[in-house]
Amino acid sequence: MKKSDRLVITASSLGTVFEWYDFYLYGSLAVFFGTLFFPKGNDTAAFLASLATFGAGFAVRPFGALIFGRIGDLVGRKYTFLITIIVMGLSTAFVGLLPTYEDIGILAPILLTFLRLAQGLALGGEYGGAATFVAEHSEPDKRGSSTSWIQTTATLGFLLSLGVILTCRLYFGENEFKAWGWRIPFLVSVILLLISVYIRLKLHESPLFLKMQSAGKLSKSPLKESFAKFQNLKIVLLALFGATAGQGVIWYTGQFYALFFLQNTLKIDFQYSYILISASLIIATPFFIIFGKLSDKIGRKKVMMTGCLTAALAFIPIFKGLTQFGNPALSAAVQSSPIVIYSNNCQKDCKDLKDYLSKKGYNYAYQAISQEGLMTRIGSIEVKNFDTVVFDTVLAQAGYPAKANINEINFPMVILLLTILVLFVTMIYGPIAAFLVELFPTQIRYTSMSLPYHIGNGWFGGFLPLIAASVVVQTGNIYAGLYYPIAIALMTFIIGTLFIKETKDNELDRH
């Protein structure tokens, strides 16, 4: 690899790592934000509200793709993703300065949501610029390999956020961290912003963009050319439903939802859940490069579709394995003493009980009965009405643990299962940047590739934690949240296999 190519990849990747770090801090701290920025009184509702705010940043990512994609196709790749990283860095720093609900009331979640929206807009413009910039500098037979470095950045940014948070939580202690120490990881983004801007100012504009600019062939209306022409719109839709939607749900299941599952369902202490996730990320991250290189040889489509299918088939067995090896007592209690709620009007009678069981991460089923009142069977024990003290006692007698016993966690097996989840991510995410860049002509590439990527990741993937958690609360099945990513991954596999052509031999310098 030439020195100039290494500079392009390093500068683009490093800045994108920092931008993902900024964006994912909120997700890593979502368990705290429910109590910090939302009204107290219902912990489940507050947690779901914090996940909804997390999802809001993803909701606007496609709009960021349109805004900054257009600028990138009109003005240039380099200066566009300079703007995006500045917006991201400042928005993240302001989260670290934001007063809580206790300080300013309802204004706190409003301001938090506004900053998440700003982050989402910025990220919507960042990824397309970085991927396009690197691909347009790369040799044709190494585009998968070169752009796969960009693909590592989301995972590395997530890993960096976990590392900084873990360090702060251990250094300050839980009480200090909850009180004010959570702000430090957000404020650190100012330092990362300065480094990123300094490095990116050293880059030169994409040679393909400069060539088209000098020839006067730049698009005058990237949005119209991208989405008003049926031929290009069809490719955008195929890219969304046949690639990025499945990639988005696999990414967020394998990393974010896995973290939520360890902490909120299996009740594994934060330091151990962070270590487990981090270990799996470290082990699996090189496979982004491996699968990117493989896609240069056998094609993007084969690697990506294999990842979609295997992930869809393996999600439920893997998460059941995480329960078995991460919290054996919970796994045993679910088998030996299932929880069944009986009521003739569960919407009225069961709300507090469902919130209680969901917060504890316990499986439960519901059966309608004719007589009025609420009754719950825990194994062979029947409990009438709902009283937390009584339920705490009965559940403990039935073997349900309040939290995971660290001495019972099978660390090697949990890390292995988490690593397999991340390997699914690397299979589809490693080649996808090259795949998207190769689909579209140069003059509208930034705009056209950014929109399906950010709808797939921002909407299909970004709302996954909220959708999955809501399904679990409604059904009482701790694995029911996985039905959503499984369905989307299978949809992508079918559409991608039947309707998308291989792209690895496509010329980038085309109109």
Coordinates of C-alpha atoms in Angstrom, one line a residue:
M1 CA 0.0 0.0 0.0
K2 CA 1.3 3.4 -1.0
K3 CA 2.1 6.0 1.7
S4 CA -0.6 8.4 0.3
D5 CA -3.2 5.6 0.4
R6 CA -2.3 4.8 4.0
L7 CA -2.7 8.5 4.9
V8 CA -6.2 8.6 3.3
I9 CA -7.3 5.4 5.1
T10 CA -5.8 6.4 8.4
A11 CA -7.2 9.9 8.4
S12 CA -10.6 8.9 7.2
S13 CA -10.8 5.9 9.6
L14 CA -9.5 7.7 12.7
G15 CA -11.9 10.6 12.3
T16 CA -14.8 8.2 11.8
V17 CA -13.7 6.2 14.9
F18 CA -14.0 9.4 16.9
E19 CA -17.4 10.2 15.3
W20 CA -18.8 6.7 16.2
Y21 CA -17.4 7.1 19.7
D22 CA -19.4 10.3 20.1
F23 CA -22.5 8.8 18.7
Y24 CA -22.4 5.6 20.7
L25 CA -21.7 7.1 24.1
Y26 CA -25.3 7.7 24.6
G27 CA -26.2 4.1 23.7
S28 CA -23.6 2.8 26.2
L29 CA -25.0 5.0 28.9
A30 CA -28.7 4.5 28.1
V31 CA -29.3 2.6 31.3
F32 CA -28.4 5.9 33.2
F33 CA -30.2 8.4 31.0
G34 CA -33.6 7.1 31.9
T35 CA -33.3 8.4 35.5
L36 CA -31.2 11.4 34.6
F37 CA -33.2 13.1 31.9
F38 CA -36.8 11.7 32.3
P39 CA -39.5 11.9 35.0
K40 CA -39.1 9.4 37.8
G41 CA -41.8 7.0 38.9
N42 CA -41.8 4.3 36.2
D43 CA -38.3 2.8 35.6
T44 CA -39.4 0.8 32.6
A45 CA -41.1 3.7 30.9
A46 CA -38.0 5.9 31.6
F47 CA -35.7 3.3 30.2
L48 CA -37.9 2.9 27.0
A49 CA -37.9 6.7 26.7
S50 CA -34.1 6.8 26.9
L51 CA -34.0 4.2 24.1
A52 CA -36.5 6.2 22.1
T53 CA -34.2 9.3 22.4
F54 CA -31.3 7.0 21.4
G55 CA -33.3 6.0 18.4
A56 CA -34.1 9.7 17.5
G57 CA -30.5 10.2 16.5
F58 CA -30.9 7.3 14.1
A59 CA -34.2 8.6 12.8
V60 CA -32.6 11.7 11.3
R61 CA -29.5 10.0 9.9
P62 CA -31.2 9.6 6.4
F63 CA -31.9 13.4 6.4
G64 CA -28.3 14.0 7.2
A65 CA -27.4 11.8 4.3
L66 CA -29.5 13.9 2.0
I67 CA -28.2 17.2 3.3
F68 CA -24.5 16.4 3.4
G69 CA -24.6 13.9 0.5
R70 CA -25.8 16.7 -1.7
I71 CA -23.1 19.0 -0.4
G72 CA -20.5 16.3 -0.9
D73 CA -21.5 15.8 -4.6
L74 CA -21.6 19.5 -5.2
V75 CA -18.7 20.9 -3.2
G76 CA -16.5 17.9 -2.5
R77 CA -15.9 14.9 -0.2
K78 CA -13.2 16.4 2.0
Y79 CA -14.8 19.6 3.3
T80 CA -18.2 17.9 3.8
F81 CA -17.0 15.4 6.3
L82 CA -14.9 18.1 8.0
I83 CA -18.2 19.9 8.7
T84 CA -19.9 16.7 9.9
I85 CA -17.2 15.9 12.4
I86 CA -17.3 19.4 13.9
V87 CA -21.1 19.2 14.3
M88 CA -20.8 15.8 15.9
G89 CA -18.0 16.7 18.3
L90 CA -19.7 19.9 19.5
S91 CA -23.1 18.2 20.0
T92 CA -21.5 15.4 22.0
A93 CA -19.6 17.9 24.2
F94 CA -22.8 19.8 24.9
V95 CA -24.4 16.6 26.2
G96 CA -21.7 16.5 28.8
L97 CA -22.7 20.0 29.9
L98 CA -26.5 19.4 29.9
P99 CA -28.5 19.9 33.1
T100 CA -30.6 17.0 34.2
Y101 CA -34.4 16.7 34.7
E102 CA -34.0 17.4 38.3
D103 CA -32.3 20.7 37.4
I104 CA -34.5 22.1 34.6
G105 CA -37.4 19.7 34.3
I106 CA -39.0 18.9 30.9
L107 CA -36.4 21.1 29.1
A108 CA -33.8 18.4 29.9
P109 CA -35.2 15.7 27.6
I110 CA -36.0 18.3 25.0
L111 CA -32.4 19.6 24.8
L112 CA -31.1 16.0 25.0
T113 CA -33.3 15.0 22.0
F114 CA -32.1 18.1 20.1
L115 CA -28.5 17.2 20.6
R116 CA -29.1 13.6 19.6
L117 CA -30.8 14.9 16.4
A118 CA -27.7 17.0 15.6
Q119 CA -25.5 14.0 16.2
G120 CA -27.7 11.9 13.8
L121 CA -27.6 14.6 11.1
A122 CA -23.8 14.7 11.3
L123 CA -23.4 11.0 11.2
G124 CA -25.7 10.8 8.2
G125 CA -23.1 12.9 6.3
E126 CA -20.0 11.3 7.7
Y127 CA -20.0 7.7 6.7
G128 CA -20.8 8.2 3.0
G129 CA -18.1 10.8 2.7
A130 CA -15.4 8.6 4.4
A131 CA -16.4 5.5 2.4
T132 CA -16.5 7.3 -0.9
F133 CA -13.3 9.2 -0.2
V134 CA -11.4 6.0 0.5
A135 CA -12.9 4.0 -2.3
E136 CA -12.2 6.7 -4.9
H137 CA -8.5 6.7 -3.8
S138 CA -8.2 2.9 -3.9
E139 CA -6.9 0.5 -6.6
P140 CA -9.8 -1.4 -8.3
D141 CA -8.8 -4.8 -7.0
K142 CA -8.4 -3.6 -3.4
R143 CA -11.5 -1.6 -2.8
G144 CA -13.0 -4.2 -0.5
S145 CA -9.8 -4.3 1.5
S146 CA -9.3 -0.5 1.6
T147 CA -12.8 0.4 2.6
S148 CA -13.0 -2.4 5.2
W149 CA -10.8 -0.3 7.4
I150 CA -13.6 2.3 7.5
Q151 CA -15.9 -0.6 8.5
T152 CA -13.8 -1.3 11.6
T153 CA -14.5 2.3 12.8
A154 CA -18.0 1.7 14.1
T155 CA -16.9 -1.2 16.3
L156 CA -13.7 0.5 17.3
G157 CA -15.7 3.7 18.2
F158 CA -18.1 1.5 20.3
L159 CA -15.1 -0.2 21.9
L160 CA -13.4 3.1 22.7
S161 CA -16.7 4.4 24.3
L162 CA -16.9 1.3 26.5
G163 CA -13.3 1.7 27.5
V164 CA -13.6 5.3 28.5
I165 CA -16.9 4.7 30.3
L166 CA -15.5 1.7 32.2
T167 CA -12.4 3.6 33.2
C168 CA -14.4 6.5 34.5
R169 CA -16.9 4.3 36.4
L170 CA -14.1 2.4 38.1
Y171 CA -12.1 5.6 38.8
F172 CA -14.9 7.7 40.2
G173 CA -17.0 4.9 41.8
E174 CA -20.7 4.3 41.1
N175 CA -22.1 7.1 43.2
E176 CA -19.8 9.8 41.8
F177 CA -20.2 8.5 38.2
K178 CA -24.0 8.6 38.4
A179 CA -23.9 12.0 40.0
W180 CA -21.5 13.7 37.5
G181 CA -18.8 11.4 36.3
W182 CA -20.9 10.3 33.3
R183 CA -20.2 13.7 31.8
I184 CA -16.5 13.1 31.4
P185 CA -16.7 10.7 28.4
F186 CA -18.8 13.3 26.5
L187 CA -16.4 16.1 27.3
V188 CA -13.4 14.0 26.1
S189 CA -14.9 14.3 22.6
V190 CA -13.5 17.9 22.4
I191 CA -10.0 16.5 22.4
L192 CA -10.9 13.9 19.8
L193 CA -12.5 16.6 17.7
L194 CA -9.4 18.7 17.6
I195 CA -7.3 15.7 16.6
S196 CA -9.7 14.7 13.8
V197 CA -9.9 18.2 12.3
Y198 CA -6.1 18.5 12.3
I199 CA -5.6 15.2 10.5
R200 CA -8.4 15.7 8.0
L201 CA -7.1 19.2 7.0
K202 CA -4.0 17.4 5.6
L203 CA -6.0 15.4 3.1
H204 CA -6.5 16.1 -0.6
E205 CA -9.8 16.0 -2.4
S206 CA -10.8 12.7 -4.1
P207 CA -9.1 12.4 -7.5
L208 CA -12.3 11.2 -9.2
F209 CA -14.2 14.2 -7.9
L210 CA -11.5 16.6 -9.0
K211 CA -11.5 15.0 -12.5
M212 CA -15.3 15.4 -12.9
Q213 CA -15.1 19.0 -11.5
S214 CA -12.4 20.0 -14.0
A215 CA -14.4 18.4 -16.8
G216 CA -17.5 20.3 -15.7
K217 CA -19.4 17.0 -15.2
L218 CA -20.5 17.4 -11.6
S219 CA -24.2 16.9 -10.9
K220 CA -26.2 20.1 -10.7
S221 CA -29.0 18.4 -8.8
P222 CA -27.8 15.3 -6.9
L223 CA -31.1 14.7 -5.1
K224 CA -33.1 14.8 -8.3
E225 CA -30.7 12.6 -10.2
S226 CA -30.5 10.1 -7.3
F227 CA -34.2 9.7 -6.5
A228 CA -36.3 11.2 -9.3
K229 CA -34.8 8.9 -12.0
F230 CA -36.4 5.4 -11.8
Q231 CA -33.3 3.5 -12.8
N232 CA -31.2 5.0 -9.9
L233 CA -34.1 4.9 -7.4
K234 CA -34.5 1.2 -8.1
I235 CA -30.9 0.6 -7.2
V236 CA -31.3 2.7 -4.0
L237 CA -34.3 0.6 -2.9
L238 CA -32.5 -2.7 -3.7
A239 CA -29.4 -1.4 -1.8
L240 CA -31.7 -0.7 1.2
F241 CA -33.9 -3.8 1.3
G242 CA -31.3 -6.2 -0.2
A243 CA -28.3 -5.1 1.9
T244 CA -28.3 -2.3 4.4
A245 CA -31.5 -3.2 6.3
G246 CA -30.2 -6.6 7.2
Q247 CA -26.7 -5.2 7.9
G248 CA -28.2 -2.7 10.2
V249 CA -30.2 -5.1 12.4
I250 CA -27.3 -7.6 12.5
W251 CA -24.9 -4.9 13.6
Y252 CA -27.1 -3.6 16.4
T253 CA -28.1 -7.1 17.6
G254 CA -24.5 -8.3 17.7
Q255 CA -23.2 -5.3 19.6
F256 CA -25.7 -3.0 21.2
Y257 CA -28.6 -5.4 21.9
A258 CA -26.1 -8.0 23.2
L259 CA -24.9 -5.4 25.7
F260 CA -28.4 -4.5 26.8
F261 CA -29.2 -8.2 27.1
L262 CA -26.2 -8.9 29.3
Q263 CA -26.9 -5.9 31.6
N264 CA -30.7 -5.7 31.7
T265 CA -31.8 -9.3 31.2
L266 CA -29.0 -11.4 32.6
K267 CA -28.1 -8.7 35.2
I268 CA -24.3 -9.1 34.7
D269 CA -22.5 -6.3 36.5
F270 CA -21.5 -3.5 34.2
Q271 CA -17.7 -4.0 34.5
Y272 CA -18.0 -7.6 33.5
S273 CA -20.5 -7.0 30.7
Y274 CA -18.2 -4.3 29.3
I275 CA -15.2 -6.7 29.5
L276 CA -17.2 -9.5 27.8
I277 CA -18.4 -7.3 25.0
S278 CA -14.9 -5.6 24.6
A279 CA -13.2 -9.0 24.4
S280 CA -15.5 -10.2 21.7
L281 CA -15.0 -6.9 19.7
I282 CA -11.2 -7.2 20.0
I283 CA -11.2 -10.8 18.8
A284 CA -13.6 -10.3 15.9
T285 CA -12.6 -6.8 14.6
P286 CA -9.7 -8.1 12.3
F287 CA -12.4 -10.0 10.4
F288 CA -13.8 -6.8 9.0
I289 CA -10.5 -6.7 7.0
I290 CA -10.5 -10.4 6.3
F291 CA -14.0 -10.4 4.9
G292 CA -13.3 -7.2 3.0
K293 CA -10.3 -8.8 1.3
L294 CA -12.3 -12.0 0.7
S295 CA -14.9 -9.9 -1.1
D296 CA -12.2 -8.6 -3.5
K297 CA -11.7 -12.2 -4.5
I298 CA -15.1 -13.9 -4.5
G299 CA -17.4 -10.9 -4.6
R300 CA -19.3 -8.8 -2.1
K301 CA -22.7 -10.5 -2.5
K302 CA -21.6 -14.0 -1.5
V303 CA -20.0 -12.8 1.7
M304 CA -22.8 -10.5 2.7
M305 CA -25.7 -12.9 2.0
T306 CA -24.0 -15.7 3.9
G307 CA -23.7 -13.4 6.9
C308 CA -27.5 -12.5 6.7
L309 CA -28.6 -16.1 6.6
T310 CA -26.4 -17.5 9.2
A311 CA -27.2 -14.7 11.6
A312 CA -30.9 -15.1 11.2
L313 CA -30.7 -18.9 11.9
A314 CA -28.3 -18.5 14.9
F315 CA -29.6 -15.5 16.9
I316 CA -32.1 -17.3 19.2
P317 CA -29.8 -20.3 19.9
I318 CA -26.9 -17.9 20.7
F319 CA -28.9 -15.7 23.0
K320 CA -30.3 -18.8 24.8
G321 CA -26.7 -19.9 25.2
L322 CA -25.8 -16.5 26.6
T323 CA -28.5 -17.0 29.3
Q324 CA -27.3 -20.5 30.0
F325 CA -23.6 -19.6 30.4
G326 CA -24.0 -16.0 31.6
N327 CA -26.6 -16.5 34.3
P328 CA -27.1 -20.3 34.8
A329 CA -29.4 -19.7 37.8
L330 CA -31.8 -17.7 35.6
S331 CA -31.7 -20.3 32.9
A332 CA -32.5 -23.1 35.4
A333 CA -35.3 -21.1 37.1
V334 CA -37.0 -20.4 33.7
Q335 CA -37.0 -24.2 33.0
S336 CA -38.0 -25.4 36.5
S337 CA -40.3 -22.6 37.7
P338 CA -42.0 -20.8 34.7
I339 CA -43.9 -17.7 35.5
V340 CA -47.5 -17.5 34.3
I341 CA -49.8 -14.5 34.8
Y342 CA -53.6 -15.2 35.0
S343 CA -56.2 -12.4 34.6
N344 CA -59.4 -11.5 32.8
N345 CA -58.2 -7.9 32.2
C346 CA -54.4 -7.9 32.1
Q347 CA -54.3 -4.4 30.6
K348 CA -55.7 -3.1 33.9
D349 CA -54.4 -5.7 36.4
C350 CA -51.0 -6.6 35.1
K351 CA -49.2 -3.3 34.3
D352 CA -47.2 -3.0 37.6
L353 CA -46.5 -6.8 37.6
K354 CA -45.2 -6.7 34.0
D355 CA -43.0 -3.7 34.7
Y356 CA -41.6 -5.5 37.8
L357 CA -40.8 -8.8 35.9
S358 CA -39.5 -6.9 32.9
K359 CA -37.1 -4.9 35.0
K360 CA -35.8 -8.1 36.6
G361 CA -35.4 -9.7 33.2
Y362 CA -37.6 -12.7 33.9
N363 CA -39.6 -14.7 31.3
Y364 CA -43.3 -14.8 31.9
A365 CA -46.4 -15.9 30.0
Y366 CA -50.0 -14.7 30.2
Q367 CA -53.3 -16.6 30.2
A368 CA -56.7 -15.1 30.1
I369 CA -59.3 -16.5 32.7
S370 CA -63.0 -15.8 33.2
Q371 CA -62.9 -14.8 36.9
E372 CA -61.8 -11.3 38.0
G373 CA -58.6 -10.6 39.8
L374 CA -54.9 -11.3 39.3
M375 CA -53.1 -14.5 40.0
T376 CA -49.6 -15.6 39.2
R377 CA -48.1 -19.1 39.2
I378 CA -44.4 -19.3 39.8
G379 CA -43.5 -23.0 39.3
S380 CA -46.0 -24.7 41.6
I381 CA -46.6 -21.7 43.9
E382 CA -49.7 -19.5 43.3
V383 CA -49.6 -15.8 44.3
K384 CA -52.7 -13.7 44.3
N385 CA -52.6 -10.0 43.5
F386 CA -49.2 -8.2 43.3
D387 CA -46.9 -7.2 46.2
T388 CA -43.2 -6.7 45.6
V389 CA -42.2 -8.1 49.0
V390 CA -44.2 -11.3 48.4
F391 CA -42.9 -11.7 44.9
D392 CA -39.3 -11.0 45.9
T393 CA -39.6 -13.8 48.5
V394 CA -41.4 -16.3 46.2
L395 CA -39.1 -15.7 43.2
A396 CA -36.0 -16.2 45.4
Q397 CA -37.5 -19.5 46.7
A398 CA -38.1 -20.6 43.1
G399 CA -34.4 -20.0 42.3
Y400 CA -34.7 -16.7 40.3
P401 CA -31.5 -14.7 40.9
A402 CA -31.6 -10.9 41.6
K403 CA -28.4 -10.7 39.5
A404 CA -25.8 -12.9 37.9
N405 CA -23.4 -14.7 40.2
I406 CA -19.9 -13.8 38.9
N407 CA -18.6 -17.1 40.1
E408 CA -21.1 -19.0 37.9
I409 CA -20.4 -17.1 34.7
N410 CA -18.7 -19.3 32.1
F411 CA -16.5 -16.4 30.6
P412 CA -14.9 -18.4 27.8
M413 CA -18.3 -19.6 26.4
V414 CA -20.0 -16.2 26.8
I415 CA -17.0 -14.5 25.0
L416 CA -17.2 -17.2 22.3
L417 CA -20.9 -16.6 21.7
L418 CA -20.5 -12.8 21.6
T419 CA -17.6 -13.2 19.2
I420 CA -19.8 -15.3 16.9
L421 CA -22.4 -12.5 16.9
V422 CA -19.7 -9.9 16.0
L423 CA -18.4 -12.3 13.2
F424 CA -21.9 -12.1 11.6
V425 CA -21.5 -8.3 11.7
T426 CA -18.1 -8.4 10.1
M427 CA -19.3 -10.7 7.3
I428 CA -21.9 -8.3 6.0
Y429 CA -20.4 -5.0 7.2
G430 CA -16.8 -5.6 6.0
P431 CA -17.7 -5.6 2.3
I432 CA -20.7 -3.3 2.3
A433 CA -18.8 0.1 1.9
A434 CA -17.2 -1.1 -1.3
F435 CA -20.5 -2.6 -2.4
L436 CA -22.4 0.7 -2.0
V437 CA -19.7 2.8 -3.6
E438 CA -19.6 0.5 -6.6
L439 CA -23.4 0.6 -7.2
F440 CA -23.6 4.3 -8.1
P441 CA -22.0 6.8 -10.6
T442 CA -19.4 9.3 -9.4
Q443 CA -21.5 12.5 -9.7
I444 CA -24.2 11.3 -7.4
R445 CA -22.3 8.6 -5.4
Y446 CA -22.2 10.5 -2.0
T447 CA -25.9 11.2 -2.1
S448 CA -27.1 7.9 -3.5
M449 CA -25.1 5.5 -1.3
S450 CA -25.7 7.5 1.9
L451 CA -29.4 7.4 2.0
P452 CA -30.0 3.6 1.9
Y453 CA -27.1 3.1 4.3
H454 CA -28.5 5.4 6.9
I455 CA -32.1 4.2 6.5
G456 CA -30.9 0.7 6.9
N457 CA -28.8 1.5 9.9
G458 CA -30.7 4.5 11.3
W459 CA -34.2 3.2 11.0
F460 CA -34.0 -0.6 10.7
G461 CA -31.0 -0.9 13.0
G462 CA -31.1 2.2 15.3
F463 CA -34.6 1.5 16.6
L464 CA -33.8 -2.2 17.2
P465 CA -33.1 -1.8 21.0
L466 CA -36.4 0.1 21.5
I467 CA -38.4 -2.3 19.3
A468 CA -36.9 -5.4 20.8
A469 CA -37.2 -4.2 24.4
S470 CA -40.9 -3.2 23.8
V471 CA -41.7 -6.6 22.3
V472 CA -40.1 -8.3 25.3
V473 CA -42.1 -6.2 27.7
Q474 CA -45.4 -6.9 25.9
T475 CA -44.8 -10.7 25.4
G476 CA -42.8 -11.5 28.5
N477 CA -40.5 -13.6 26.4
I478 CA -36.9 -12.4 26.8
Y479 CA -36.0 -13.8 23.3
A480 CA -39.0 -12.3 21.5
G481 CA -37.1 -9.1 20.7
L482 CA -35.0 -11.2 18.3
Y483 CA -37.9 -11.9 16.0
Y484 CA -37.5 -8.4 14.5
P485 CA -33.8 -8.7 13.4
I486 CA -34.4 -12.3 12.3
A487 CA -37.2 -11.2 10.0
I488 CA -35.3 -8.3 8.5
A489 CA -32.1 -10.3 8.0
L490 CA -34.1 -13.0 6.1
M491 CA -35.8 -10.3 4.0
T492 CA -32.4 -8.9 3.0
F493 CA -31.1 -12.4 2.3
I494 CA -34.0 -13.2 -0.1
I495 CA -34.0 -9.8 -1.9
G496 CA -30.2 -9.5 -2.1
T497 CA -29.9 -13.1 -3.4
L498 CA -32.6 -12.8 -6.0
F499 CA -32.3 -9.2 -7.3
I500 CA -28.8 -7.7 -6.6
K501 CA -26.0 -8.3 -9.0
E502 CA -22.3 -8.6 -8.0
T503 CA -20.5 -5.2 -8.0
K504 CA -16.8 -5.9 -7.4
D505 CA -15.8 -5.5 -11.0
N506 CA -17.8 -2.3 -11.6
E507 CA -15.8 0.8 -12.7
L508 CA -16.0 3.7 -10.3
D509 CA -15.1 6.3 -12.9
R510 CA -18.5 6.3 -14.7
H511 CA -21.3 8.7 -15.2

